[in-house]
Tab-separated table of C-alpha atoms in Angstrom:
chain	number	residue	atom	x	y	z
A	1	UNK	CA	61.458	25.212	98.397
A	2	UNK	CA	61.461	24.255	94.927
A	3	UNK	CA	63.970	22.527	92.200
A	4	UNK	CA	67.212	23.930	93.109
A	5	UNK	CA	66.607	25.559	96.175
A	6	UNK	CA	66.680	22.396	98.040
A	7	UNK	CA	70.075	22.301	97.766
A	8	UNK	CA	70.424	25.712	98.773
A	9	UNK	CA	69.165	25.085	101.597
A	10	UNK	CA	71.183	22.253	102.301
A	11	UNK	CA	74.335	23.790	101.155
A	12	UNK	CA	73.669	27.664	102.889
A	13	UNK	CA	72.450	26.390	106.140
A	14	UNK	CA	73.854	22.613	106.341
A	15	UNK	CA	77.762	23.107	106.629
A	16	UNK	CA	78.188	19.507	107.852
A	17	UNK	CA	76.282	17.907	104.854
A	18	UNK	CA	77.979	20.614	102.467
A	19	UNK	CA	80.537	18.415	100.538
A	20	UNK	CA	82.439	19.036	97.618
A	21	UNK	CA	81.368	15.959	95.887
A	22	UNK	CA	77.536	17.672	96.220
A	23	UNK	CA	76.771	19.850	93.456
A	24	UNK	CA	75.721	22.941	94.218
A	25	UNK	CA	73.481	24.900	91.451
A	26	UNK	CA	74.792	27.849	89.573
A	27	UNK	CA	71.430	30.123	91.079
A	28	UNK	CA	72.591	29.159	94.549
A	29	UNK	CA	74.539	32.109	96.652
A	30	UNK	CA	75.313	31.791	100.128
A	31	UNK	CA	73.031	34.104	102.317
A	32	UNK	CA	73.938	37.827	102.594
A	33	UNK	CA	76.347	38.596	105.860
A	34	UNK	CA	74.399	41.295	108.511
A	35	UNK	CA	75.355	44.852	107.897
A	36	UNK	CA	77.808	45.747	110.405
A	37	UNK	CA	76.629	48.763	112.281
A	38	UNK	CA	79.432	51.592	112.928
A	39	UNK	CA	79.952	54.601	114.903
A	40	UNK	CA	77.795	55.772	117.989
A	41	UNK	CA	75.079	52.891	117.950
A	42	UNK	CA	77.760	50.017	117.399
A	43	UNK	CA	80.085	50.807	120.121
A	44	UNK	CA	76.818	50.970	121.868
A	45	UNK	CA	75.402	48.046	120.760
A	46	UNK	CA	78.977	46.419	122.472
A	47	UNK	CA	78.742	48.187	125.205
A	48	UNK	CA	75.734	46.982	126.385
A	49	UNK	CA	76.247	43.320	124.909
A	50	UNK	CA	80.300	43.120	126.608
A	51	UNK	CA	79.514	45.370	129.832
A	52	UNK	CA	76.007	44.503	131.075
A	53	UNK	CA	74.425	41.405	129.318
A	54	UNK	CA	77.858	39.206	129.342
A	55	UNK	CA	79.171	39.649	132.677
A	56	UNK	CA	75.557	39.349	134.404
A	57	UNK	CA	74.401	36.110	132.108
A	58	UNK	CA	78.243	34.782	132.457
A	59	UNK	CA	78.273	35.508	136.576
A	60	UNK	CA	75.185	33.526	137.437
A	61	UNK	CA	75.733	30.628	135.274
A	62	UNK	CA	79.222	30.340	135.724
A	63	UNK	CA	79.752	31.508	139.302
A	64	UNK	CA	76.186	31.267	140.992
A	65	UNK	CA	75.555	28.039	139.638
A	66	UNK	CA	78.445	26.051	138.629
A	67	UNK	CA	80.830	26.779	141.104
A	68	UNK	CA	78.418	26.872	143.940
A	69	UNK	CA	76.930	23.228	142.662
A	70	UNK	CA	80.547	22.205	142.563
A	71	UNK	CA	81.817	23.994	145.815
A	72	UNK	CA	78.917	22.208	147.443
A	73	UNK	CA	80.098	18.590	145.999
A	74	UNK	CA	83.603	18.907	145.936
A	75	UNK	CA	84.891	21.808	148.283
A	76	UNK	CA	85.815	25.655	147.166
A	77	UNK	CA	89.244	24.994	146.195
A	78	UNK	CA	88.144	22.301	143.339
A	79	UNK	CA	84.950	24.052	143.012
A	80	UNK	CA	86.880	26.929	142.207
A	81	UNK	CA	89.807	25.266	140.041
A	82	UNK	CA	86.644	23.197	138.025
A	83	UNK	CA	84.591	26.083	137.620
A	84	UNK	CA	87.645	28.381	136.310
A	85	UNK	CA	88.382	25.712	133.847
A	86	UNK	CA	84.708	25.329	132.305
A	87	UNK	CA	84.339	28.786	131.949
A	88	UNK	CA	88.061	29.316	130.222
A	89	UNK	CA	87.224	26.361	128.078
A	90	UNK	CA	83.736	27.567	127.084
A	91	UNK	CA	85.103	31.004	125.734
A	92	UNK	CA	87.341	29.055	123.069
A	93	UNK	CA	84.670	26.846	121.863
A	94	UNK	CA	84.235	28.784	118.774
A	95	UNK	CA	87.439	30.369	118.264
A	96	UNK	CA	88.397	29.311	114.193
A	97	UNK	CA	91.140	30.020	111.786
A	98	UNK	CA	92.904	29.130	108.583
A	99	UNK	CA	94.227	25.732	109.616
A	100	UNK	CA	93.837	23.712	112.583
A	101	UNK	CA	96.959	24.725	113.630
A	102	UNK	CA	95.655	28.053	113.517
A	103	UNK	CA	93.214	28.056	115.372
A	104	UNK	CA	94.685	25.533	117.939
A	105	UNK	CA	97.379	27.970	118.990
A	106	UNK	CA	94.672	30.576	119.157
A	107	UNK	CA	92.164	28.693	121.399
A	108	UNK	CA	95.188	27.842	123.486
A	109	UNK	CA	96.394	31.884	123.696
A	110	UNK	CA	92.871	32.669	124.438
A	111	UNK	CA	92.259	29.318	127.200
A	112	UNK	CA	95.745	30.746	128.639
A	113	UNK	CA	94.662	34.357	128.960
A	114	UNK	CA	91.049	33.720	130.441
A	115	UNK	CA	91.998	31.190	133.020
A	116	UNK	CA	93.534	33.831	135.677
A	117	UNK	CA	90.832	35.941	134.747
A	118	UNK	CA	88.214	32.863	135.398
A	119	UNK	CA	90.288	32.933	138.860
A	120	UNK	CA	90.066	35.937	140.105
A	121	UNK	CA	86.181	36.324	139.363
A	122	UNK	CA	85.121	32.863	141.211
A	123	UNK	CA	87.950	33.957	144.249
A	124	UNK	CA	85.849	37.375	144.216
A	125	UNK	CA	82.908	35.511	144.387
A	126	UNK	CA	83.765	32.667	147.017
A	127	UNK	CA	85.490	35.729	149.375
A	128	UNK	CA	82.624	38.219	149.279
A	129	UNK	CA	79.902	35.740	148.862
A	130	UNK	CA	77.685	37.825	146.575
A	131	UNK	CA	77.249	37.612	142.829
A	132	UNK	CA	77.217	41.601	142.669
A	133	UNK	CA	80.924	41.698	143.029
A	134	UNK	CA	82.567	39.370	139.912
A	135	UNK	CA	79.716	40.891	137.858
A	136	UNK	CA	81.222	44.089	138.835
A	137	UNK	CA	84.888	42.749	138.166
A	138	UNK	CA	83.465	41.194	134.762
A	139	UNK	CA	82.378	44.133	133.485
A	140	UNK	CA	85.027	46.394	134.274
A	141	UNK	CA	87.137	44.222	132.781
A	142	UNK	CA	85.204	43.760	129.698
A	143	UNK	CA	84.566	47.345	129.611
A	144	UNK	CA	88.011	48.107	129.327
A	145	UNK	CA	89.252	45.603	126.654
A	146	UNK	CA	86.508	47.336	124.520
A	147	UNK	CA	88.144	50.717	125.136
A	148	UNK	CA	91.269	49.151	124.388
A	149	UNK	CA	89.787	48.031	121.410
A	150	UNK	CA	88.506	51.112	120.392
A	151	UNK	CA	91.571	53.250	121.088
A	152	UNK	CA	93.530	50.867	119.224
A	153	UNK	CA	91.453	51.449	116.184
A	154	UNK	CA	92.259	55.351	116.040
């Protein structure tokens, strides 16, 4: 990079070092968003990222190795109650909004709401013994928040 675009740089990709009290030059605009992509091939593109990548990449970290690691140190009932916790926690890591306050109360709704469902996949798991079945659960359930999603948009 050359004279100003150091700054760009800093300012575009650097959030943390992005101050107010750092100029930032006049020929310096943040980097373009992605095109979203709409109809057919992005409810497609969801489908396949909510339904069958999630739920598979989600089940064996979460559920084949977390909770069995834990289950095997600590028992299946705080196996279960640890591993149910980390993943609820890790799906409101990024959850933002206006204000803290915002987004507080959101990562709290959305802690609240995927706690049971972090339940019922480990129980699934620890009963039946085989990944196959939460990754099942997982995406079904996924599956049909998107169609929620969808219908509610119509």
């Amino acid at each position: 990079p050359q004279g100003g675009e150091h700054e760009c740089v800093v300012r575009n990709y650097v959030p943390s070092l992005a101050i107010e009290a750092y100029p930032s030059p006049s020929s310096c605009a943040p980097p373009a968003a992605p095109a979203l992509i709409d109809g057919t091939a992005g409810i497609a593109m969801n489908v396949l990222a909510a339904v069958l990548i999630a739920p598979v990449a989600e089940e064996i970290f979460f559920r084949g190795f977390a909770l069995t690691a834990w289950e095997r140190s600590l028992g299946a009932r705080q196996g279960l109650i640890r591993a149910s916790v980390f993943f609820a926690f890790v799906h409101v890591l990024t959850v933002g909004g206006a204000t803290f306050s915002d987004a507080s109360g959101k990562a709290i709704i959305g802690f609240a709401v995927r706690l049971p469902v972090a339940f019922a996949l480990g129980w699934l798991f620890l009963r039946r013994r085989s990944i196959f079945a939460p990754m099942g659960l997982h995406a079904g359930f996924n599956g049909l928040l998107l169609l929620l999603a969808e219908l509610g948009t119509q």
